């Protein structure tokens, strides 16, 4: 399969200082999220535990271009590999490139038809975990391709696994585990897995139209605020308008994507999955990095409508006794890693999750991506994440 031949050829990976810097921030964010997570599950697999813990607070990274959460799976598989084979730590950086590239390129290839029925974070994530683990182990291109074929023949994760109930957390662990198994089992792969009635294109509704290669690093974003990713823009707009407007609140009018309106209607998963509750909290606290319990007298002043806007965007109009103001944000913040404002927001997120321990996470990320992590540092990382 041409897709897997491309993804298994590490010679075509283009590294740059800019992408290396982004990887450092993405890895730090993963380490913070994984340390902050806590699962009572008795799981021996390091990768599976990290995948679960990194999504525990629903704060792992997101690629809005394909609606995936690549880091919680890819980094989990890569750090599992690092801990098991510390002598291969020199391959850590290129493996991260390989993992993000496979996630984004596969998800783009699978297309919207696939996302409608399947949890693309799981399917593309399975392949990303496979690529990262193969690259870390210095497998040949042919072995890498075979591992991807085995992973693809067994990947899954149906879309009805509701993220609002936490069901999608297990998907991440399953994807990580399957990716690692595919990379390490050295078993022959099934042939002709794509075409025909029983092939993947048909079974998984794969469009197969976009054949470009994507680095996946430049499109990966952080979820910065303690709200669902779908309402990050909404609540940022509300807090910024709240700081500009004085007087008593009369109304908050929300324009959001139809999917956001349907998914975050509060019917499943509690107040976190209620866009009106999030909007009320944002108005009350006037600081998008904080979340408080919504008050009924604010909730009753919120109205909403579905509008044509990117799924991560929002249009907000607030009216008070002293006037009215509006704001439209089409793309959620979290992708501009050079922004001083976003740096403040991400450090506020990291402190909220793990306190000053985020500084240790930053240090680990720098060591790993600069090939400076010795066995003692890797052991310390394991204790940091899994103690």
PDB file of N, CA and C in Angstrom, residues 31-129:
ATOM      1  N   UNK A  31       3.257  15.146  29.118  1.00  0.00           N
ATOM      2  CA  UNK A  31       3.798  14.715  30.410  1.00  0.00           C
ATOM      3  C   UNK A  31       3.000  15.301  31.564  1.00  0.00           C
ATOM      4  N   UNK A  32       2.602  16.560  31.431  1.00  0.00           N
ATOM      5  CA  UNK A  32       1.787  17.202  32.465  1.00  0.00           C
ATOM      6  C   UNK A  32       0.437  16.496  32.579  1.00  0.00           C
ATOM      7  N   UNK A  33      -0.217  16.277  31.435  1.00  0.00           N
ATOM      8  CA  UNK A  33      -1.531  15.633  31.450  1.00  0.00           C
ATOM      9  C   UNK A  33      -1.447  14.216  32.017  1.00  0.00           C
ATOM     10  N   UNK A  34      -0.399  13.481  31.647  1.00  0.00           N
ATOM     11  CA  UNK A  34      -0.244  12.111  32.129  1.00  0.00           C
ATOM     12  C   UNK A  34       0.026  12.079  33.627  1.00  0.00           C
ATOM     13  N   UNK A  35       0.833  13.016  34.126  1.00  0.00           N
ATOM     14  CA  UNK A  35       1.105  13.069  35.566  1.00  0.00           C
ATOM     15  C   UNK A  35      -0.154  13.457  36.334  1.00  0.00           C
ATOM     16  N   UNK A  36      -0.956  14.344  35.753  1.00  0.00           N
ATOM     17  CA  UNK A  36      -2.165  14.811  36.438  1.00  0.00           C
ATOM     18  C   UNK A  36      -3.252  13.754  36.473  1.00  0.00           C
ATOM     19  N   UNK A  37      -3.237  12.839  35.505  1.00  0.00           N
ATOM     20  CA  UNK A  37      -4.279  11.829  35.435  1.00  0.00           C
ATOM     21  C   UNK A  37      -4.120  10.777  36.509  1.00  0.00           C
ATOM     22  N   UNK A  38      -5.231  10.204  36.896  1.00  0.00           N
ATOM     23  CA  UNK A  38      -5.176   9.149  37.907  1.00  0.00           C
ATOM     24  C   UNK A  38      -6.237   8.116  37.587  1.00  0.00           C
ATOM     25  N   UNK A  39      -5.799   6.901  37.352  1.00  0.00           N
ATOM     26  CA  UNK A  39      -6.715   5.813  37.052  1.00  0.00           C
ATOM     27  C   UNK A  39      -6.504   4.695  38.059  1.00  0.00           C
ATOM     28  N   UNK A  40      -7.598   4.105  38.495  1.00  0.00           N
ATOM     29  CA  UNK A  40      -7.507   3.003  39.454  1.00  0.00           C
ATOM     30  C   UNK A  40      -7.336   1.659  38.749  1.00  0.00           C
ATOM     31  N   UNK A  41      -7.300   1.685  37.418  1.00  0.00           N
ATOM     32  CA  UNK A  41      -7.188   0.443  36.655  1.00  0.00           C
ATOM     33  C   UNK A  41      -5.857  -0.255  36.930  1.00  0.00           C
ATOM     34  N   UNK A  42      -5.923  -1.556  37.101  1.00  0.00           N
ATOM     35  CA  UNK A  42      -4.724  -2.365  37.343  1.00  0.00           C
ATOM     36  C   UNK A  42      -4.185  -2.825  35.989  1.00  0.00           C
ATOM     37  N   UNK A  43      -3.394  -1.969  35.364  1.00  0.00           N
ATOM     38  CA  UNK A  43      -2.902  -2.225  34.009  1.00  0.00           C
ATOM     39  C   UNK A  43      -1.384  -2.318  34.032  1.00  0.00           C
ATOM     40  N   UNK A  44      -0.850  -3.424  33.526  1.00  0.00           N
ATOM     41  CA  UNK A  44       0.599  -3.597  33.502  1.00  0.00           C
ATOM     42  C   UNK A  44       1.254  -2.802  32.384  1.00  0.00           C
ATOM     43  N   UNK A  45       0.566  -2.622  31.279  1.00  0.00           N
ATOM     44  CA  UNK A  45       1.139  -1.927  30.131  1.00  0.00           C
ATOM     45  C   UNK A  45       1.398  -0.463  30.452  1.00  0.00           C
ATOM     46  N   UNK A  46       2.645  -0.049  30.346  1.00  0.00           N
ATOM     47  CA  UNK A  46       2.998   1.351  30.594  1.00  0.00           C
ATOM     48  C   UNK A  46       2.297   2.250  29.588  1.00  0.00           C
ATOM     49  N   UNK A  47       2.328   1.857  28.315  1.00  0.00           N
ATOM     50  CA  UNK A  47       1.704   2.669  27.285  1.00  0.00           C
ATOM     51  C   UNK A  47       0.222   2.867  27.518  1.00  0.00           C
ATOM     52  N   UNK A  48      -0.483   1.794  27.863  1.00  0.00           N
ATOM     53  CA  UNK A  48      -1.923   1.891  28.104  1.00  0.00           C
ATOM     54  C   UNK A  48      -2.223   2.794  29.292  1.00  0.00           C
ATOM     55  N   UNK A  49      -1.437   2.670  30.356  1.00  0.00           N
ATOM     56  CA  UNK A  49      -1.650   3.525  31.533  1.00  0.00           C
ATOM     57  C   UNK A  49      -1.431   4.990  31.193  1.00  0.00           C
ATOM     58  N   UNK A  50      -0.383   5.266  30.429  1.00  0.00           N
ATOM     59  CA  UNK A  50      -0.106   6.652  30.059  1.00  0.00           C
ATOM     60  C   UNK A  50      -1.200   7.207  29.160  1.00  0.00           C
ATOM     61  N   UNK A  51      -1.700   6.391  28.238  1.00  0.00           N
ATOM     62  CA  UNK A  51      -2.772   6.843  27.349  1.00  0.00           C
ATOM     63  C   UNK A  51      -4.022   7.194  28.143  1.00  0.00           C
ATOM     64  N   UNK A  52      -4.356   6.369  29.112  1.00  0.00           N
ATOM     65  CA  UNK A  52      -5.533   6.628  29.944  1.00  0.00           C
ATOM     66  C   UNK A  52      -5.324   7.870  30.801  1.00  0.00           C
ATOM     67  N   UNK A  53      -4.188   7.928  31.479  1.00  0.00           N
ATOM     68  CA  UNK A  53      -3.948   9.055  32.386  1.00  0.00           C
ATOM     69  C   UNK A  53      -3.855  10.385  31.653  1.00  0.00           C
ATOM     70  N   UNK A  54      -3.288  10.379  30.450  1.00  0.00           N
ATOM     71  CA  UNK A  54      -3.108  11.644  29.735  1.00  0.00           C
ATOM     72  C   UNK A  54      -4.427  12.235  29.264  1.00  0.00           C
ATOM     73  N   UNK A  55      -5.471  11.420  29.195  1.00  0.00           N
ATOM     74  CA  UNK A  55      -6.793  11.911  28.788  1.00  0.00           C
ATOM     75  C   UNK A  55      -7.744  12.048  29.964  1.00  0.00           C
ATOM     76  N   UNK A  56      -7.244  11.796  31.164  1.00  0.00           N
ATOM     77  CA  UNK A  56      -8.108  11.759  32.345  1.00  0.00           C
ATOM     78  C   UNK A  56      -8.850  13.071  32.548  1.00  0.00           C
ATOM     79  N   UNK A  57      -8.202  14.190  32.288  1.00  0.00           N
ATOM     80  CA  UNK A  57      -8.819  15.508  32.465  1.00  0.00           C
ATOM     81  C   UNK A  57      -9.312  16.101  31.142  1.00  0.00           C
ATOM     82  N   UNK A  58      -9.381  15.284  30.095  1.00  0.00           N
ATOM     83  CA  UNK A  58      -9.847  15.741  28.779  1.00  0.00           C
ATOM     84  C   UNK A  58      -9.071  16.975  28.331  1.00  0.00           C
ATOM     85  N   UNK A  59      -7.758  16.927  28.503  1.00  0.00           N
ATOM     86  CA  UNK A  59      -6.929  18.100  28.198  1.00  0.00           C
ATOM     87  C   UNK A  59      -5.783  17.780  27.249  1.00  0.00           C
ATOM     88  N   UNK A  60      -5.766  16.563  26.680  1.00  0.00           N
ATOM     89  CA  UNK A  60      -4.674  16.196  25.774  1.00  0.00           C
ATOM     90  C   UNK A  60      -4.783  16.971  24.462  1.00  0.00           C
ATOM     91  N   UNK A  61      -3.715  16.947  23.679  1.00  0.00           N
ATOM     92  CA  UNK A  61      -3.653  17.798  22.484  1.00  0.00           C
ATOM     93  C   UNK A  61      -4.697  17.402  21.446  1.00  0.00           C
ATOM     94  N   UNK A  62      -4.907  18.290  20.470  1.00  0.00           N
ATOM     95  CA  UNK A  62      -5.927  18.071  19.445  1.00  0.00           C
ATOM     96  C   UNK A  62      -5.442  18.616  18.112  1.00  0.00           C
ATOM     97  N   UNK A  63      -5.771  17.908  17.054  1.00  0.00           N
ATOM     98  CA  UNK A  63      -5.525  18.381  15.693  1.00  0.00           C
ATOM     99  C   UNK A  63      -6.889  18.677  15.084  1.00  0.00           C
ATOM    100  N   UNK A  64      -7.259  19.962  15.092  1.00  0.00           N
ATOM    101  CA  UNK A  64      -8.590  20.349  14.622  1.00  0.00           C
ATOM    102  C   UNK A  64      -8.781  20.057  13.142  1.00  0.00           C
ATOM    103  N   UNK A  65      -7.707  19.971  12.369  1.00  0.00           N
ATOM    104  CA  UNK A  65      -7.850  19.750  10.929  1.00  0.00           C
ATOM    105  C   UNK A  65      -8.422  18.376  10.611  1.00  0.00           C
ATOM    106  N   UNK A  66      -8.241  17.422  11.524  1.00  0.00           N
ATOM    107  CA  UNK A  66      -8.757  16.065  11.302  1.00  0.00           C
ATOM    108  C   UNK A  66      -9.517  15.530  12.513  1.00  0.00           C
ATOM    109  N   UNK A  67      -9.690  16.359  13.542  1.00  0.00           N
ATOM    110  CA  UNK A  67     -10.460  15.986  14.735  1.00  0.00           C
ATOM    111  C   UNK A  67      -9.865  14.780  15.461  1.00  0.00           C
ATOM    112  N   UNK A  68      -8.551  14.797  15.647  1.00  0.00           N
ATOM    113  CA  UNK A  68      -7.895  13.721  16.391  1.00  0.00           C
ATOM    114  C   UNK A  68      -7.173  14.280  17.613  1.00  0.00           C
ATOM    115  N   UNK A  69      -6.857  13.373  18.532  1.00  0.00           N
ATOM    116  CA  UNK A  69      -6.023  13.685  19.698  1.00  0.00           C
ATOM    117  C   UNK A  69      -4.773  12.810  19.587  1.00  0.00           C
ATOM    118  N   UNK A  70      -3.800  13.244  18.803  1.00  0.00           N
ATOM    119  CA  UNK A  70      -2.669  12.359  18.487  1.00  0.00           C
ATOM    120  C   UNK A  70      -1.732  12.079  19.646  1.00  0.00           C
ATOM    121  N   UNK A  71      -1.475  13.087  20.479  1.00  0.00           N
ATOM    122  CA  UNK A  71      -0.426  12.958  21.480  1.00  0.00           C
ATOM    123  C   UNK A  71      -0.675  11.914  22.539  1.00  0.00           C
ATOM    124  N   UNK A  72      -1.925  11.783  22.984  1.00  0.00           N
ATOM    125  CA  UNK A  72      -2.208  10.860  24.082  1.00  0.00           C
ATOM    126  C   UNK A  72      -1.908   9.416  23.707  1.00  0.00           C
ATOM    127  N   UNK A  73      -1.928   9.108  22.426  1.00  0.00           N
ATOM    128  CA  UNK A  73      -1.616   7.756  21.961  1.00  0.00           C
ATOM    129  C   UNK A  73      -0.155   7.644  21.519  1.00  0.00           C
ATOM    130  N   UNK A  74       0.266   8.566  20.667  1.00  0.00           N
ATOM    131  CA  UNK A  74       1.617   8.488  20.101  1.00  0.00           C
ATOM    132  C   UNK A  74       2.685   8.602  21.181  1.00  0.00           C
ATOM    133  N   UNK A  75       2.569   9.631  22.049  1.00  0.00           N
ATOM    134  CA  UNK A  75       3.575   9.801  23.100  1.00  0.00           C
ATOM    135  C   UNK A  75       3.547   8.619  24.071  1.00  0.00           C
ATOM    136  N   UNK A  76       2.353   8.092  24.353  1.00  0.00           N
ATOM    137  CA  UNK A  76       2.253   6.957  25.274  1.00  0.00           C
ATOM    138  C   UNK A  76       3.027   5.755  24.738  1.00  0.00           C
ATOM    139  N   UNK A  77       2.868   5.482  23.443  1.00  0.00           N
ATOM    140  CA  UNK A  77       3.596   4.361  22.835  1.00  0.00           C
ATOM    141  C   UNK A  77       5.096   4.620  22.801  1.00  0.00           C
ATOM    142  N   UNK A  78       5.466   5.859  22.529  1.00  0.00           N
ATOM    143  CA  UNK A  78       6.888   6.189  22.421  1.00  0.00           C
ATOM    144  C   UNK A  78       7.574   6.131  23.783  1.00  0.00           C
ATOM    145  N   UNK A  79       6.919   6.620  24.818  1.00  0.00           N
ATOM    146  CA  UNK A  79       7.537   6.589  26.148  1.00  0.00           C
ATOM    147  C   UNK A  79       7.569   5.165  26.694  1.00  0.00           C
ATOM    148  N   UNK A  80       6.561   4.365  26.378  1.00  0.00           N
ATOM    149  CA  UNK A  80       6.620   2.941  26.710  1.00  0.00           C
ATOM    150  C   UNK A  80       7.867   2.326  26.076  1.00  0.00           C
ATOM    151  N   UNK A  81       8.106   2.632  24.811  1.00  0.00           N
ATOM    152  CA  UNK A  81       9.285   2.110  24.104  1.00  0.00           C
ATOM    153  C   UNK A  81      10.579   2.612  24.735  1.00  0.00           C
ATOM    154  N   UNK A  82      10.594   3.881  25.101  1.00  0.00           N
ATOM    155  CA  UNK A  82      11.772   4.488  25.733  1.00  0.00           C
ATOM    156  C   UNK A  82      12.121   3.788  27.037  1.00  0.00           C
ATOM    157  N   UNK A  83      11.127   3.530  27.857  1.00  0.00           N
ATOM    158  CA  UNK A  83      11.365   2.911  29.161  1.00  0.00           C
ATOM    159  C   UNK A  83      11.849   1.469  28.996  1.00  0.00           C
ATOM    160  N   UNK A  84      11.323   0.772  28.001  1.00  0.00           N
ATOM    161  CA  UNK A  84      11.718  -0.619  27.778  1.00  0.00           C
ATOM    162  C   UNK A  84      13.073  -0.741  27.079  1.00  0.00           C
ATOM    163  N   UNK A  85      13.400   0.242  26.244  1.00  0.00           N
ATOM    164  CA  UNK A  85      14.651   0.203  25.483  1.00  0.00           C
ATOM    165  C   UNK A  85      15.381   1.537  25.603  1.00  0.00           C
ATOM    166  N   UNK A  86      15.870   1.865  26.785  1.00  0.00           N
ATOM    167  CA  UNK A  86      16.531   3.164  26.957  1.00  0.00           C
ATOM    168  C   UNK A  86      17.767   3.327  26.074  1.00  0.00           C
ATOM    169  N   UNK A  87      18.355   2.218  25.663  1.00  0.00           N
ATOM    170  CA  UNK A  87      19.558   2.295  24.824  1.00  0.00           C
ATOM    171  C   UNK A  87      19.258   2.867  23.434  1.00  0.00           C
ATOM    172  N   UNK A  88      17.978   2.946  23.064  1.00  0.00           N
ATOM    173  CA  UNK A  88      17.595   3.495  21.761  1.00  0.00           C
ATOM    174  C   UNK A  88      17.121   4.943  21.852  1.00  0.00           C
ATOM    175  N   UNK A  89      17.416   5.605  22.952  1.00  0.00           N
ATOM    176  CA  UNK A  89      16.870   6.952  23.178  1.00  0.00           C
ATOM    177  C   UNK A  89      17.289   7.958  22.111  1.00  0.00           C
ATOM    178  N   UNK A  90      18.365   7.666  21.381  1.00  0.00           N
ATOM    179  CA  UNK A  90      18.796   8.570  20.303  1.00  0.00           C
ATOM    180  C   UNK A  90      17.745   8.667  19.196  1.00  0.00           C
ATOM    181  N   UNK A  91      16.844   7.687  19.153  1.00  0.00           N
ATOM    182  CA  UNK A  91      15.804   7.663  18.116  1.00  0.00           C
ATOM    183  C   UNK A  91      14.524   8.372  18.544  1.00  0.00           C
ATOM    184  N   UNK A  92      14.524   8.953  19.726  1.00  0.00           N
ATOM    185  CA  UNK A  92      13.285   9.508  20.271  1.00  0.00           C
ATOM    186  C   UNK A  92      12.720  10.620  19.387  1.00  0.00           C
ATOM    187  N   UNK A  93      13.568  11.542  18.955  1.00  0.00           N
ATOM    188  CA  UNK A  93      13.096  12.691  18.176  1.00  0.00           C
ATOM    189  C   UNK A  93      12.489  12.263  16.846  1.00  0.00           C
ATOM    190  N   UNK A  94      13.193  11.464  16.073  1.00  0.00           N
ATOM    191  CA  UNK A  94      12.670  11.063  14.770  1.00  0.00           C
ATOM    192  C   UNK A  94      11.414  10.214  14.927  1.00  0.00           C
ATOM    193  N   UNK A  95      11.320   9.489  16.026  1.00  0.00           N
ATOM    194  CA  UNK A  95      10.132   8.676  16.280  1.00  0.00           C
ATOM    195  C   UNK A  95       8.912   9.552  16.536  1.00  0.00           C
ATOM    196  N   UNK A  96       9.122  10.668  17.221  1.00  0.00           N
ATOM    197  CA  UNK A  96       8.021  11.608  17.437  1.00  0.00           C
ATOM    198  C   UNK A  96       7.555  12.197  16.111  1.00  0.00           C
ATOM    199  N   UNK A  97       8.506  12.550  15.261  1.00  0.00           N
ATOM    200  CA  UNK A  97       8.153  13.029  13.916  1.00  0.00           C
ATOM    201  C   UNK A  97       7.333  11.971  13.173  1.00  0.00           C
ATOM    202  N   UNK A  98       7.787  10.730  13.238  1.00  0.00           N
ATOM    203  CA  UNK A  98       7.100   9.650  12.527  1.00  0.00           C
ATOM    204  C   UNK A  98       5.686   9.457  13.054  1.00  0.00           C
ATOM    205  N   UNK A  99       5.522   9.517  14.366  1.00  0.00           N
ATOM    206  CA  UNK A  99       4.206   9.309  14.954  1.00  0.00           C
ATOM    207  C   UNK A  99       3.205  10.378  14.572  1.00  0.00           C
ATOM    208  N   UNK A 100       3.597  11.638  14.701  1.00  0.00           N
ATOM    209  CA  UNK A 100       2.679  12.720  14.339  1.00  0.00           C
ATOM    210  C   UNK A 100       2.387  12.698  12.840  1.00  0.00           C
ATOM    211  N   UNK A 101       3.399  12.401  12.025  1.00  0.00           N
ATOM    212  CA  UNK A 101       3.185  12.346  10.574  1.00  0.00           C
ATOM    213  C   UNK A 101       2.178  11.255  10.217  1.00  0.00           C
ATOM    214  N   UNK A 102       2.321  10.100  10.805  1.00  0.00           N
ATOM    215  CA  UNK A 102       1.407   9.000  10.498  1.00  0.00           C
ATOM    216  C   UNK A 102      -0.010   9.312  10.951  1.00  0.00           C
ATOM    217  N   UNK A 103      -0.156   9.912  12.118  1.00  0.00           N
ATOM    218  CA  UNK A 103      -1.492  10.251  12.610  1.00  0.00           C
ATOM    219  C   UNK A 103      -2.214  11.196  11.660  1.00  0.00           C
ATOM    220  N   UNK A 104      -1.578  12.307  11.323  1.00  0.00           N
ATOM    221  CA  UNK A 104      -2.231  13.316  10.484  1.00  0.00           C
ATOM    222  C   UNK A 104      -2.450  12.821   9.062  1.00  0.00           C
ATOM    223  N   UNK A 105      -1.452  12.174   8.488  1.00  0.00           N
ATOM    224  CA  UNK A 105      -1.560  11.709   7.101  1.00  0.00           C
ATOM    225  C   UNK A 105      -2.629  10.630   6.967  1.00  0.00           C
ATOM    226  N   UNK A 106      -2.672   9.713   7.921  1.00  0.00           N
ATOM    227  CA  UNK A 106      -3.688   8.657   7.891  1.00  0.00           C
ATOM    228  C   UNK A 106      -5.087   9.236   8.061  1.00  0.00           C
ATOM    229  N   UNK A 107      -5.243  10.141   9.016  1.00  0.00           N
ATOM    230  CA  UNK A 107      -6.562  10.727   9.260  1.00  0.00           C
ATOM    231  C   UNK A 107      -7.058  11.499   8.045  1.00  0.00           C
ATOM    232  N   UNK A 108      -6.161  12.223   7.385  1.00  0.00           N
ATOM    233  CA  UNK A 108      -6.545  12.935   6.166  1.00  0.00           C
ATOM    234  C   UNK A 108      -6.937  11.939   5.072  1.00  0.00           C
ATOM    235  N   UNK A 109      -6.214  10.867   4.957  1.00  0.00           N
ATOM    236  CA  UNK A 109      -6.512   9.849   3.946  1.00  0.00           C
ATOM    237  C   UNK A 109      -7.852   9.170   4.236  1.00  0.00           C
ATOM    238  N   UNK A 110      -8.127   8.908   5.486  1.00  0.00           N
ATOM    239  CA  UNK A 110      -9.386   8.245   5.846  1.00  0.00           C
ATOM    240  C   UNK A 110     -10.592   9.124   5.517  1.00  0.00           C
ATOM    241  N   UNK A 111     -10.492  10.429   5.778  1.00  0.00           N
ATOM    242  CA  UNK A 111     -11.520  11.372   5.365  1.00  0.00           C
ATOM    243  C   UNK A 111     -12.733  11.461   6.280  1.00  0.00           C
ATOM    244  N   UNK A 112     -13.634  12.385   5.926  1.00  0.00           N
ATOM    245  CA  UNK A 112     -14.828  12.659   6.736  1.00  0.00           C
ATOM    246  C   UNK A 112     -15.776  11.468   6.777  1.00  0.00           C
ATOM    247  N   UNK A 113     -15.842  10.699   5.697  1.00  0.00           N
ATOM    248  CA  UNK A 113     -16.735   9.533   5.674  1.00  0.00           C
ATOM    249  C   UNK A 113     -16.343   8.527   6.752  1.00  0.00           C
ATOM    250  N   UNK A 114     -15.059   8.408   6.988  1.00  0.00           N
ATOM    251  CA  UNK A 114     -14.565   7.510   8.039  1.00  0.00           C
ATOM    252  C   UNK A 114     -14.895   8.073   9.416  1.00  0.00           C
ATOM    253  N   UNK A 115     -14.671   9.371   9.608  1.00  0.00           N
ATOM    254  CA  UNK A 115     -14.913   9.992  10.919  1.00  0.00           C
ATOM    255  C   UNK A 115     -16.376   9.900  11.337  1.00  0.00           C
ATOM    256  N   UNK A 116     -17.261   9.819  10.375  1.00  0.00           N
ATOM    257  CA  UNK A 116     -18.691   9.748  10.685  1.00  0.00           C
ATOM    258  C   UNK A 116     -19.037   8.478  11.449  1.00  0.00           C
ATOM    259  N   UNK A 117     -18.339   7.390  11.165  1.00  0.00           N
ATOM    260  CA  UNK A 117     -18.675   6.094  11.756  1.00  0.00           C
ATOM    261  C   UNK A 117     -17.634   5.546  12.721  1.00  0.00           C
ATOM    262  N   UNK A 118     -16.416   6.109  12.654  1.00  0.00           N
ATOM    263  CA  UNK A 118     -15.323   5.556  13.439  1.00  0.00           C
ATOM    264  C   UNK A 118     -14.625   6.646  14.233  1.00  0.00           C
ATOM    265  N   UNK A 119     -14.073   6.257  15.361  1.00  0.00           N
ATOM    266  CA  UNK A 119     -13.344   7.187  16.221  1.00  0.00           C
ATOM    267  C   UNK A 119     -11.945   7.337  15.643  1.00  0.00           C
ATOM    268  N   UNK A 120     -11.751   8.396  14.865  1.00  0.00           N
ATOM    269  CA  UNK A 120     -10.511   8.529  14.098  1.00  0.00           C
ATOM    270  C   UNK A 120      -9.293   8.725  14.998  1.00  0.00           C
ATOM    271  N   UNK A 121      -9.488   9.244  16.194  1.00  0.00           N
ATOM    272  CA  UNK A 121      -8.374   9.299  17.140  1.00  0.00           C
ATOM    273  C   UNK A 121      -7.824   7.894  17.381  1.00  0.00           C
ATOM    274  N   UNK A 122      -8.720   6.916  17.429  1.00  0.00           N
ATOM    275  CA  UNK A 122      -8.303   5.538  17.668  1.00  0.00           C
ATOM    276  C   UNK A 122      -7.652   4.921  16.439  1.00  0.00           C
ATOM    277  N   UNK A 123      -8.283   5.062  15.285  1.00  0.00           N
ATOM    278  CA  UNK A 123      -7.751   4.413  14.085  1.00  0.00           C
ATOM    279  C   UNK A 123      -6.432   5.040  13.643  1.00  0.00           C
ATOM    280  N   UNK A 124      -6.432   6.355  13.459  1.00  0.00           N
ATOM    281  CA  UNK A 124      -5.180   7.025  13.083  1.00  0.00           C
ATOM    282  C   UNK A 124      -4.157   6.916  14.205  1.00  0.00           C
ATOM    283  N   UNK A 125      -4.640   6.920  15.446  1.00  0.00           N
ATOM    284  CA  UNK A 125      -3.746   6.810  16.593  1.00  0.00           C
ATOM    285  C   UNK A 125      -3.070   5.454  16.681  1.00  0.00           C
ATOM    286  N   UNK A 126      -3.789   4.403  16.327  1.00  0.00           N
ATOM    287  CA  UNK A 126      -3.184   3.068  16.293  1.00  0.00           C
ATOM    288  C   UNK A 126      -1.995   3.035  15.340  1.00  0.00           C
ATOM    289  N   UNK A 127      -2.182   3.622  14.168  1.00  0.00           N
ATOM    290  CA  UNK A 127      -1.102   3.657  13.180  1.00  0.00           C
ATOM    291  C   UNK A 127       0.034   4.560  13.641  1.00  0.00           C
ATOM    292  N   UNK A 128      -0.312   5.667  14.311  1.00  0.00           N
ATOM    293  CA  UNK A 128       0.722   6.570  14.836  1.00  0.00           C
ATOM    294  C   UNK A 128       1.567   5.877  15.896  1.00  0.00           C
ATOM    295  N   UNK A 129       0.907   5.146  16.790  1.00  0.00           N
ATOM    296  CA  UNK A 129       1.637   4.400  17.819  1.00  0.00           C
ATOM    297  C   UNK A 129       2.555   3.369  17.178  1.00  0.00           C
TER     298      UNK A 129
END
